Short mmCIF file of N, CA and C in Angstrom, two decimals:
data_model
loop_
_atom_site.label_atom_id
_atom_site.label_comp_id
_atom_site.label_asym_id
_atom_site.label_seq_id
_atom_site.Cartn_x
_atom_site.Cartn_y
_atom_site.Cartn_z
N UNK A 1 -3.36 -8.72 26.24
CA UNK A 1 -2.97 -7.51 25.55
C UNK A 1 -1.59 -7.72 24.95
N UNK A 2 -1.39 -7.21 23.74
CA UNK A 2 -0.12 -7.38 23.07
C UNK A 2 0.87 -6.32 23.52
N UNK A 3 2.12 -6.75 23.66
CA UNK A 3 3.18 -5.80 23.97
C UNK A 3 3.95 -5.55 22.69
N UNK A 4 3.93 -4.31 22.22
CA UNK A 4 4.57 -3.99 20.96
C UNK A 4 5.40 -2.73 21.14
N UNK A 5 6.65 -2.79 20.72
CA UNK A 5 7.53 -1.64 20.86
C UNK A 5 7.22 -0.53 19.86
N UNK A 6 6.72 -0.90 18.68
CA UNK A 6 6.50 0.09 17.64
C UNK A 6 5.25 0.94 17.88
N UNK A 7 4.26 0.39 18.53
CA UNK A 7 3.06 1.18 18.75
C UNK A 7 2.47 0.82 20.10
N UNK A 8 2.01 1.83 20.74
CA UNK A 8 1.34 1.61 22.01
C UNK A 8 0.07 2.44 21.97
N UNK A 9 -1.01 1.79 22.23
CA UNK A 9 -2.27 2.50 22.20
C UNK A 9 -3.35 1.64 21.57
N UNK A 10 -4.54 2.09 21.72
CA UNK A 10 -5.68 1.34 21.21
C UNK A 10 -5.76 1.46 19.69
N UNK A 11 -6.09 0.37 19.04
CA UNK A 11 -6.26 0.37 17.60
C UNK A 11 -4.98 0.24 16.80
N UNK A 12 -3.89 -0.09 17.45
CA UNK A 12 -2.61 -0.22 16.76
C UNK A 12 -2.26 -1.70 16.68
N UNK A 13 -1.93 -2.13 15.48
CA UNK A 13 -1.63 -3.55 15.28
C UNK A 13 -0.32 -3.67 14.50
N UNK A 14 0.55 -4.59 14.89
CA UNK A 14 1.82 -4.76 14.19
C UNK A 14 1.72 -5.64 12.94
N UNK A 15 0.55 -6.13 12.61
CA UNK A 15 0.40 -7.02 11.46
C UNK A 15 0.70 -6.29 10.15
N UNK A 16 1.52 -6.89 9.28
CA UNK A 16 1.91 -6.20 8.04
C UNK A 16 0.76 -5.98 7.07
N UNK A 17 -0.28 -6.80 7.11
CA UNK A 17 -1.36 -6.62 6.14
C UNK A 17 -2.17 -5.36 6.39
N UNK A 18 -2.01 -4.74 7.55
CA UNK A 18 -2.69 -3.47 7.81
C UNK A 18 -1.94 -2.30 7.17
N UNK A 19 -0.68 -2.49 6.85
CA UNK A 19 0.15 -1.41 6.33
C UNK A 19 0.27 -1.41 4.81
N UNK A 20 0.00 -2.52 4.16
CA UNK A 20 0.27 -2.63 2.72
C UNK A 20 -0.57 -1.67 1.90
N UNK A 21 -1.82 -1.46 2.26
CA UNK A 21 -2.67 -0.55 1.50
C UNK A 21 -2.13 0.87 1.61
N UNK A 22 -1.69 1.26 2.79
CA UNK A 22 -1.11 2.59 2.97
C UNK A 22 0.15 2.76 2.13
N UNK A 23 0.97 1.74 2.08
CA UNK A 23 2.20 1.80 1.28
C UNK A 23 1.85 1.93 -0.20
N UNK A 24 0.87 1.16 -0.67
CA UNK A 24 0.50 1.22 -2.08
C UNK A 24 -0.12 2.57 -2.44
N UNK A 25 -0.91 3.15 -1.55
CA UNK A 25 -1.48 4.47 -1.81
C UNK A 25 -0.37 5.52 -1.88
N UNK A 26 0.63 5.39 -1.02
CA UNK A 26 1.77 6.31 -1.06
C UNK A 26 2.53 6.17 -2.37
N UNK A 27 2.76 4.93 -2.80
CA UNK A 27 3.44 4.70 -4.08
C UNK A 27 2.62 5.25 -5.24
N UNK A 28 1.31 5.11 -5.16
CA UNK A 28 0.39 5.61 -6.17
C UNK A 28 0.54 7.13 -6.30
N UNK A 29 0.52 7.83 -5.18
CA UNK A 29 0.69 9.28 -5.18
C UNK A 29 2.07 9.70 -5.67
N UNK A 30 3.09 8.98 -5.23
CA UNK A 30 4.46 9.27 -5.65
C UNK A 30 4.62 9.07 -7.16
N UNK A 31 3.98 8.06 -7.68
CA UNK A 31 4.03 7.80 -9.12
C UNK A 31 3.46 8.98 -9.90
N UNK A 32 2.30 9.48 -9.48
CA UNK A 32 1.70 10.62 -10.17
C UNK A 32 2.52 11.90 -9.98
N UNK A 33 3.12 12.07 -8.82
CA UNK A 33 3.97 13.23 -8.59
C UNK A 33 5.19 13.19 -9.50
N UNK A 34 5.84 12.06 -9.59
CA UNK A 34 7.01 11.94 -10.47
C UNK A 34 6.62 12.07 -11.93
N UNK A 35 5.41 11.62 -12.27
CA UNK A 35 4.92 11.82 -13.62
C UNK A 35 4.68 13.28 -13.92
N UNK A 36 4.12 14.03 -12.96
CA UNK A 36 3.88 15.46 -13.14
C UNK A 36 5.19 16.24 -13.23
N UNK A 37 6.22 15.74 -12.58
CA UNK A 37 7.53 16.38 -12.64
C UNK A 37 8.31 15.93 -13.88
N UNK A 38 7.69 15.11 -14.70
CA UNK A 38 8.25 14.58 -15.93
C UNK A 38 9.49 13.73 -15.71
N UNK A 39 9.56 13.10 -14.54
CA UNK A 39 10.63 12.14 -14.28
C UNK A 39 10.24 10.80 -14.90
N UNK A 40 8.95 10.47 -14.83
CA UNK A 40 8.41 9.30 -15.52
C UNK A 40 7.58 9.79 -16.70
N UNK A 41 7.59 9.02 -17.77
CA UNK A 41 6.78 9.39 -18.93
C UNK A 41 5.31 9.06 -18.66
N UNK A 42 4.43 9.63 -19.47
CA UNK A 42 3.00 9.35 -19.33
C UNK A 42 2.72 7.88 -19.58
N UNK A 43 3.47 7.27 -20.47
CA UNK A 43 3.30 5.85 -20.76
C UNK A 43 3.62 5.01 -19.53
N UNK A 44 4.69 5.34 -18.84
CA UNK A 44 5.06 4.61 -17.63
C UNK A 44 4.01 4.77 -16.55
N UNK A 45 3.57 6.00 -16.32
CA UNK A 45 2.54 6.25 -15.31
C UNK A 45 1.27 5.52 -15.69
N UNK A 46 0.89 5.56 -16.97
CA UNK A 46 -0.31 4.89 -17.43
C UNK A 46 -0.26 3.39 -17.30
N UNK A 47 0.93 2.83 -17.27
CA UNK A 47 1.09 1.38 -17.10
C UNK A 47 1.17 0.98 -15.63
N UNK A 48 1.88 1.77 -14.84
CA UNK A 48 2.17 1.37 -13.46
C UNK A 48 0.98 1.55 -12.53
N UNK A 49 0.18 2.61 -12.67
CA UNK A 49 -0.88 2.83 -11.69
C UNK A 49 -1.92 1.71 -11.70
N UNK A 50 -2.32 1.17 -12.85
CA UNK A 50 -3.26 0.04 -12.76
C UNK A 50 -2.63 -1.20 -12.10
N UNK A 51 -1.33 -1.37 -12.29
CA UNK A 51 -0.64 -2.50 -11.66
C UNK A 51 -0.69 -2.35 -10.13
N UNK A 52 -0.48 -1.13 -9.63
CA UNK A 52 -0.56 -0.90 -8.18
C UNK A 52 -1.96 -1.18 -7.65
N UNK A 53 -2.97 -0.78 -8.40
CA UNK A 53 -4.36 -1.04 -7.97
C UNK A 53 -4.64 -2.54 -7.97
N UNK A 54 -4.18 -3.24 -8.98
CA UNK A 54 -4.37 -4.70 -9.05
C UNK A 54 -3.67 -5.39 -7.89
N UNK A 55 -2.45 -4.98 -7.59
CA UNK A 55 -1.71 -5.56 -6.46
C UNK A 55 -2.47 -5.33 -5.16
N UNK A 56 -2.97 -4.12 -4.96
CA UNK A 56 -3.72 -3.82 -3.74
C UNK A 56 -4.97 -4.70 -3.65
N UNK A 57 -5.68 -4.84 -4.74
CA UNK A 57 -6.88 -5.67 -4.75
C UNK A 57 -6.58 -7.14 -4.49
N UNK A 58 -5.57 -7.66 -5.14
CA UNK A 58 -5.20 -9.06 -4.92
C UNK A 58 -4.74 -9.29 -3.50
N UNK A 59 -3.97 -8.37 -2.97
CA UNK A 59 -3.49 -8.52 -1.60
C UNK A 59 -4.66 -8.50 -0.63
N UNK A 60 -5.60 -7.60 -0.86
CA UNK A 60 -6.76 -7.49 0.03
C UNK A 60 -7.61 -8.76 -0.04
N UNK A 61 -7.75 -9.34 -1.22
CA UNK A 61 -8.56 -10.56 -1.38
C UNK A 61 -7.89 -11.77 -0.73
N UNK A 62 -6.58 -11.83 -0.77
CA UNK A 62 -5.89 -13.03 -0.30
C UNK A 62 -5.33 -12.91 1.10
N UNK A 63 -5.38 -11.73 1.70
CA UNK A 63 -4.80 -11.59 3.04
C UNK A 63 -5.66 -12.29 4.07
N UNK A 64 -4.99 -12.98 4.95
CA UNK A 64 -5.68 -13.69 6.02
C UNK A 64 -5.96 -12.73 7.17
N UNK A 65 -7.01 -13.01 7.85
CA UNK A 65 -7.33 -12.20 9.03
C UNK A 65 -6.40 -12.58 10.16
N UNK A 66 -6.06 -11.60 10.95
CA UNK A 66 -5.20 -11.87 12.10
C UNK A 66 -6.06 -11.87 13.37
N UNK A 67 -5.43 -12.07 14.48
CA UNK A 67 -6.16 -12.12 15.76
C UNK A 67 -6.82 -10.80 16.10
N UNK A 68 -6.25 -9.70 15.63
CA UNK A 68 -6.80 -8.39 15.97
C UNK A 68 -8.01 -8.02 15.11
N UNK A 69 -8.20 -8.72 14.00
CA UNK A 69 -9.28 -8.35 13.08
C UNK A 69 -10.63 -8.88 13.52
#
């Protein structure tokens, strides 16, 4: 059993590849929120969101499985 200070409990893993999709989804939502608040232009939002999706897909395809997977 792994000893981890950040999480204790079943189903919790310290591997960074488990967190990247959550981070990208958060950035995706933040991007649209800032676009709705007119902090980013529609052109910027229209360019950045596909880039975030591509990064998530590439990361998922190339990430190695860890011992917990």
